Coordinates of C-alpha atoms in Angstrom, one line a residue:
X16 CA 0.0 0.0 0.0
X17 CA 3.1 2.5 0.4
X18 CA 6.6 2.5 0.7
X19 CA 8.4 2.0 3.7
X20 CA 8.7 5.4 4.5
X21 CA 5.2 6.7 3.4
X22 CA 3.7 3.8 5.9
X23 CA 6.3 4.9 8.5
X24 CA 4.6 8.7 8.3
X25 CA 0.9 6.9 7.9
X26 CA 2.1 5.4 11.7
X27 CA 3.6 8.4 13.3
X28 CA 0.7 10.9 12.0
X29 CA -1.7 8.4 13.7
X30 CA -3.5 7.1 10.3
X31 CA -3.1 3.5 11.3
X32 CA -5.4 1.5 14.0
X33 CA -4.8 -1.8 15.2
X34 CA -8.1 -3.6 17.1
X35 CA -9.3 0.0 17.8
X36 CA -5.6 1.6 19.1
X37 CA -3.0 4.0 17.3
X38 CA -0.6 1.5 15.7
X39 CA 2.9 2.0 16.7
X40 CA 6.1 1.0 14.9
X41 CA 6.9 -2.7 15.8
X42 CA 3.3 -3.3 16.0
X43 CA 2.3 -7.0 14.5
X44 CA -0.5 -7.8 13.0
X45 CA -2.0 -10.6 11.3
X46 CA -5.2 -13.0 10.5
X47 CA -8.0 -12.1 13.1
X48 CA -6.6 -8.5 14.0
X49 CA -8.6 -5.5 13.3
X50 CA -7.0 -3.2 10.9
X51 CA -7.8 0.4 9.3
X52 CA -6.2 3.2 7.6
X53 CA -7.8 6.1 7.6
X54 CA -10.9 4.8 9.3
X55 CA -11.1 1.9 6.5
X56 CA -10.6 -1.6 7.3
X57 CA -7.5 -3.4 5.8
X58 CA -9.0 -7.0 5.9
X59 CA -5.5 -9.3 6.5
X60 CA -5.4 -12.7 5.1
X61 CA -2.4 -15.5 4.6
X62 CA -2.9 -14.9 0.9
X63 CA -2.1 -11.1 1.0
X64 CA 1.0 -12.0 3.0
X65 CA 3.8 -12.2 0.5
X66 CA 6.6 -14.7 0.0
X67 CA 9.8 -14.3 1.7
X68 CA 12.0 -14.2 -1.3
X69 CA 16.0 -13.5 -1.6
X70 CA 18.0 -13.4 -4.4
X71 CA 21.6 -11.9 -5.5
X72 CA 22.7 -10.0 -8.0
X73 CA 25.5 -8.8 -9.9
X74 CA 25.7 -5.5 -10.2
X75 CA 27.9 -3.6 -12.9
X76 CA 28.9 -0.6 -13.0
X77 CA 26.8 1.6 -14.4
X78 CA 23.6 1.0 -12.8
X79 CA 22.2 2.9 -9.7
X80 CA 20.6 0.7 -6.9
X81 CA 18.0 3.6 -6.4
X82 CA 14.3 2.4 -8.1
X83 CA 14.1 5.1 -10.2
X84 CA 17.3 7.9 -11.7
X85 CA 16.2 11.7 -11.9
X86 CA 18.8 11.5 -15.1
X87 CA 17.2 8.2 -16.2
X88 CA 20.0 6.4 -15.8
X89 CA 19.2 2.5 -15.7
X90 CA 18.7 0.8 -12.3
X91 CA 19.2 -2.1 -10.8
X92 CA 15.4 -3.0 -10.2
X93 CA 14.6 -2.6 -14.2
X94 CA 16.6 -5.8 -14.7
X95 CA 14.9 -7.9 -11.7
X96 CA 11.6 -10.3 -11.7
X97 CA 8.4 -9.1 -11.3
X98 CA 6.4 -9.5 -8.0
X99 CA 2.9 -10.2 -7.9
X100 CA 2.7 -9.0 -4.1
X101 CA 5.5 -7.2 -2.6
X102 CA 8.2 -5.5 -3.5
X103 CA 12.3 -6.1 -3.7
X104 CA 13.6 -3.9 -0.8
X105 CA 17.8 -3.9 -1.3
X106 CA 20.1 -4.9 1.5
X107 CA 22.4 -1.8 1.7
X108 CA 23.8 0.0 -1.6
X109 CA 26.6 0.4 -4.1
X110 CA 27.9 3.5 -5.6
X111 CA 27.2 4.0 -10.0
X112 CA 30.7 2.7 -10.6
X113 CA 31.0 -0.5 -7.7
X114 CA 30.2 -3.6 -9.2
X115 CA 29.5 -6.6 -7.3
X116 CA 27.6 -8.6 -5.1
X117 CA 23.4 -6.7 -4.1
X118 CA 20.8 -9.0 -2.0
X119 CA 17.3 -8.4 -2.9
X120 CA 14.3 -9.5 -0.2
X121 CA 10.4 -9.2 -0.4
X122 CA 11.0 -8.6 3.6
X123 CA 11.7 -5.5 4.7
X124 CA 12.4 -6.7 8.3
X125 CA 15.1 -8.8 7.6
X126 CA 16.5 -6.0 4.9
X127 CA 16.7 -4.4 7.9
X128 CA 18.6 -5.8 10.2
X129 CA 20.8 -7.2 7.9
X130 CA 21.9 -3.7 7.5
X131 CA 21.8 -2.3 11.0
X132 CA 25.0 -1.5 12.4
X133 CA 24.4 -3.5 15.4
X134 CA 24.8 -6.9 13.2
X135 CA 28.6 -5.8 12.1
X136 CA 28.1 -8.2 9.0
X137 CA 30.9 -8.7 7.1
X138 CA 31.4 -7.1 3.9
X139 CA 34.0 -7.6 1.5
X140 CA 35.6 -5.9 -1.4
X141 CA 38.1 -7.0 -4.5
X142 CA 39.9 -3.4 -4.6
X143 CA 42.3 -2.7 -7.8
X144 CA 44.6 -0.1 -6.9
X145 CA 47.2 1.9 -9.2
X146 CA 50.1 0.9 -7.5
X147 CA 51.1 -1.0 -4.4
X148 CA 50.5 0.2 -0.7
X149 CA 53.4 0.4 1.7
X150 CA 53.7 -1.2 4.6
X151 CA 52.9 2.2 6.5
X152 CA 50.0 2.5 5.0
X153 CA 48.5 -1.1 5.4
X154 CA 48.9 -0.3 8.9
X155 CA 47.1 2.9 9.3
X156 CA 44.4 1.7 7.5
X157 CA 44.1 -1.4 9.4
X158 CA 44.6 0.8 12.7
X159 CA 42.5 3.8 11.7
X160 CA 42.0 7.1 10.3
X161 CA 40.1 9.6 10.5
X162 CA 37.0 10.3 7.6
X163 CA 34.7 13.5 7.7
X164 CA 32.4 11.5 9.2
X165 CA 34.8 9.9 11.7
X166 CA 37.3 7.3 12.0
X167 CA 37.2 3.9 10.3
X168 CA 39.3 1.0 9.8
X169 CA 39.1 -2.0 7.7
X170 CA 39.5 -5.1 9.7
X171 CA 42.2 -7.2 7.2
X172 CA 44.2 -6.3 4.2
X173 CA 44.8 -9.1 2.0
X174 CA 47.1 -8.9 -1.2
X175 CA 45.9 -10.3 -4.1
X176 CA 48.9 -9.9 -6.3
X177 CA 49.1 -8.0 -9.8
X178 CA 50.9 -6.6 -12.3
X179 CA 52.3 -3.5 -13.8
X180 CA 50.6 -0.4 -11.8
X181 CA 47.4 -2.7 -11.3
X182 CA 47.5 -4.4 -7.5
X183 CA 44.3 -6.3 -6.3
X184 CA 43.6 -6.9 -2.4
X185 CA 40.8 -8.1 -0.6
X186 CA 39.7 -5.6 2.4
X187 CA 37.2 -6.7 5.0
X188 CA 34.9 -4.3 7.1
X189 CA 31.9 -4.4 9.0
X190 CA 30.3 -1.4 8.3
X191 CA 28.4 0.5 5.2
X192 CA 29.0 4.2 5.5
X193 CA 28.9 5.9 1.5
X194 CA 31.5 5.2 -0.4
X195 CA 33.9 4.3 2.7
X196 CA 35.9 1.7 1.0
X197 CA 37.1 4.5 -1.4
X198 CA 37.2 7.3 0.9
X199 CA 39.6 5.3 2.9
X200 CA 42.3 4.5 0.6
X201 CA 42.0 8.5 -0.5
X202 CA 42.5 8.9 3.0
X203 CA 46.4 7.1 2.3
X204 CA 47.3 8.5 -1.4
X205 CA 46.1 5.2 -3.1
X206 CA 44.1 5.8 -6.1
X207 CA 40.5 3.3 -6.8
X208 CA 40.7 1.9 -10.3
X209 CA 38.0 -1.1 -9.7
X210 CA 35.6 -2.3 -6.5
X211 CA 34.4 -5.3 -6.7
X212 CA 31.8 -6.3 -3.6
X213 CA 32.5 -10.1 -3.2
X214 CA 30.8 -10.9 0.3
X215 CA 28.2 -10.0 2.5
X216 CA 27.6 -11.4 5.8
X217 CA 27.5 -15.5 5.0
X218 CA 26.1 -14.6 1.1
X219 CA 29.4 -14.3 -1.3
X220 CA 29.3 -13.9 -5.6
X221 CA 29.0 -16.8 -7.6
X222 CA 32.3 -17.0 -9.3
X223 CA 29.6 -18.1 -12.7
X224 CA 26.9 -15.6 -12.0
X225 CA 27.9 -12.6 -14.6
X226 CA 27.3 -9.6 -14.3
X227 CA 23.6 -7.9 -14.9
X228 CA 22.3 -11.2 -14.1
X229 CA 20.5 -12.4 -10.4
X230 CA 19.7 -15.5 -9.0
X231 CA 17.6 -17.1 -6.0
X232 CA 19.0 -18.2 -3.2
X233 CA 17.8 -21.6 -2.2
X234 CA 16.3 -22.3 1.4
X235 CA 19.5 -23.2 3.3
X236 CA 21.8 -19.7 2.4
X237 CA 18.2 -18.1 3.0
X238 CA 18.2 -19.3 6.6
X239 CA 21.8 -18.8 7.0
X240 CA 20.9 -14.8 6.4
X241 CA 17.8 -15.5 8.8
X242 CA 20.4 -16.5 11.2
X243 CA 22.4 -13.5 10.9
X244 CA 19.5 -11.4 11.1
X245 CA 18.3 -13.3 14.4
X246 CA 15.2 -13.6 12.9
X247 CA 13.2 -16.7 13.2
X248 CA 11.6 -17.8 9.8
X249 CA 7.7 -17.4 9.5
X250 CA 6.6 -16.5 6.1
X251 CA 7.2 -19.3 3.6
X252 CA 10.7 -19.7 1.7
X253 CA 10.1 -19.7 -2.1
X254 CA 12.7 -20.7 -5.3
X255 CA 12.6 -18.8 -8.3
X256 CA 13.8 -19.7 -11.7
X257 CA 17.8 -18.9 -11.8
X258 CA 19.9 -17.2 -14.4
X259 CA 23.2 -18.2 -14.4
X260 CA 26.3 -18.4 -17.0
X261 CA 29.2 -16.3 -17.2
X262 CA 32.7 -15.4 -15.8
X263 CA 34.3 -16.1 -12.6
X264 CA 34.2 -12.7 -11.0
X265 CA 35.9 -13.5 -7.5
X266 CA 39.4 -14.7 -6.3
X267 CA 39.7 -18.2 -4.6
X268 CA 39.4 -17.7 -0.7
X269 CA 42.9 -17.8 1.4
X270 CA 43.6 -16.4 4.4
X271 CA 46.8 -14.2 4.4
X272 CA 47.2 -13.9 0.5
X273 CA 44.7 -13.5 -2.6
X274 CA 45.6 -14.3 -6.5
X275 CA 45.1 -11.5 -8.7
X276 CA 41.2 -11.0 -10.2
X277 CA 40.1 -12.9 -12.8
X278 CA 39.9 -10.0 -15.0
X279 CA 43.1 -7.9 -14.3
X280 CA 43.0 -5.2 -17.1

């Protein structure tokens, strides 16, 4: 019936009544409860309730993860399924020119909390650099320094090899402020050429998903993300019809030292 936001206002300008009371934010309701908008009755059945769906995608660069560009620029949402009820909510965001890993879900509760700074989920990046950073530098960034917006860190540095003036490495963080993977190494001289999102929380890019393309997650990495949530499933898991050929588009996991991308150039 709205947006998140719009039915956040409805709530907090009283429009909303739930068995005859001012609905509140965190208020449930369900079959058998009374409720009206506006003085009209919202009648709540299982069959309004919509799926809990999740599914990745590979973003490229070039696409905004907004639903719809004042410049018209093409979005994210223009390339997934249609819904019959619901509507994809995005866990967090990447910038026009990140490309990577973006989890869609028709439940905006467990969007979230996935993205609540409370859960510290991890999120990882494949970073091509012009250049190779120094020692110092590895350090302050792994110790700290201080953004506009205040300090940040990432939590490990790993080096994924190269050649020429392109370096890869693999930075890990817990946190999603805008554009802080960037802003950090700006905050050290070392100049962004490529960001590739690889991970988030327990969810990490297909190597043969390519890019512009999405897929469903199947039941089990759909409670893993329940898990991390600390939500407890209650609206039924459904599968979706996958789309999946292309390039590998992450480096093989290792713990001190990563190989270079698969696309180096």
């Amino acid at each position: 019936m709205g947006s998140r936001r719009e039915v956040e206002g409805w709530l907090e300008a009283g429009r909303i009544k739930l068995n005859g009371k001012v609905a509140s934010p965190g208020d449930q309701a369900g079959e058998g409860d009374h409720l009206a908008l506006d003085g009209k009755v919202i009648h709540l059945d299982a069959a309004m309730m919509p799926e809990r769906r999740v599914l990745i995608y590979h973003k490229p660069v070039g696409e905004m993860t907004t639903r719809k560009d004042p410049e018209g620029r093409p979005t994210i949402f223009d390339q997934l399924p249609r819904l019959d009820r619901g509507r994809w909510v995005s866990v967090g965001r990447l910038d026009f020119n990140t490309s990577g890993l973006m989890i869609l879900t028709t439940d905006g509760q467990l969007a979230a909390r996935l993205m609540h700074p409370s859960r510290r989920l991890v999120r990882e990046y494949a970073v091509r650099l012009r250049g190779e950073l120094s020692p110092e530098a590895v350090e302050k960034l792994t110790t700290g320094v201080r953004l506009e917006d205040g300090p940040a860190r990432f939590e490990e540095i790993l080096d994924g090899g190269g050649r020429g003036q392109n370096h890869w490495y693999h930075v890990i963080l817990r946190e999603g402020r805008y554009r802080e993977v960037r802003r950090l190494f700006e905050a050290v001289g070392a100049t962004v050429s490529r960001l590739i999102r690889v991970r988030y929380g327990p969810v990490e890019l297909p190597s043969d998903l390519p890019r512009g393309k999405w897929r469903e997650l199947k039941p089990g990495p759909v409670r893993a993300l329940m898990d991390a949530a600390e939500l407890v499933p209650e609206a039924p898991l459904a599968e979706a019809p996958t789309q999946s050929t292309g390039n590998p588009a992450r480096a093989k996991k290792t713990r001190r030292k990563r190989p270079a991308s698969p696309n180096p150039d």
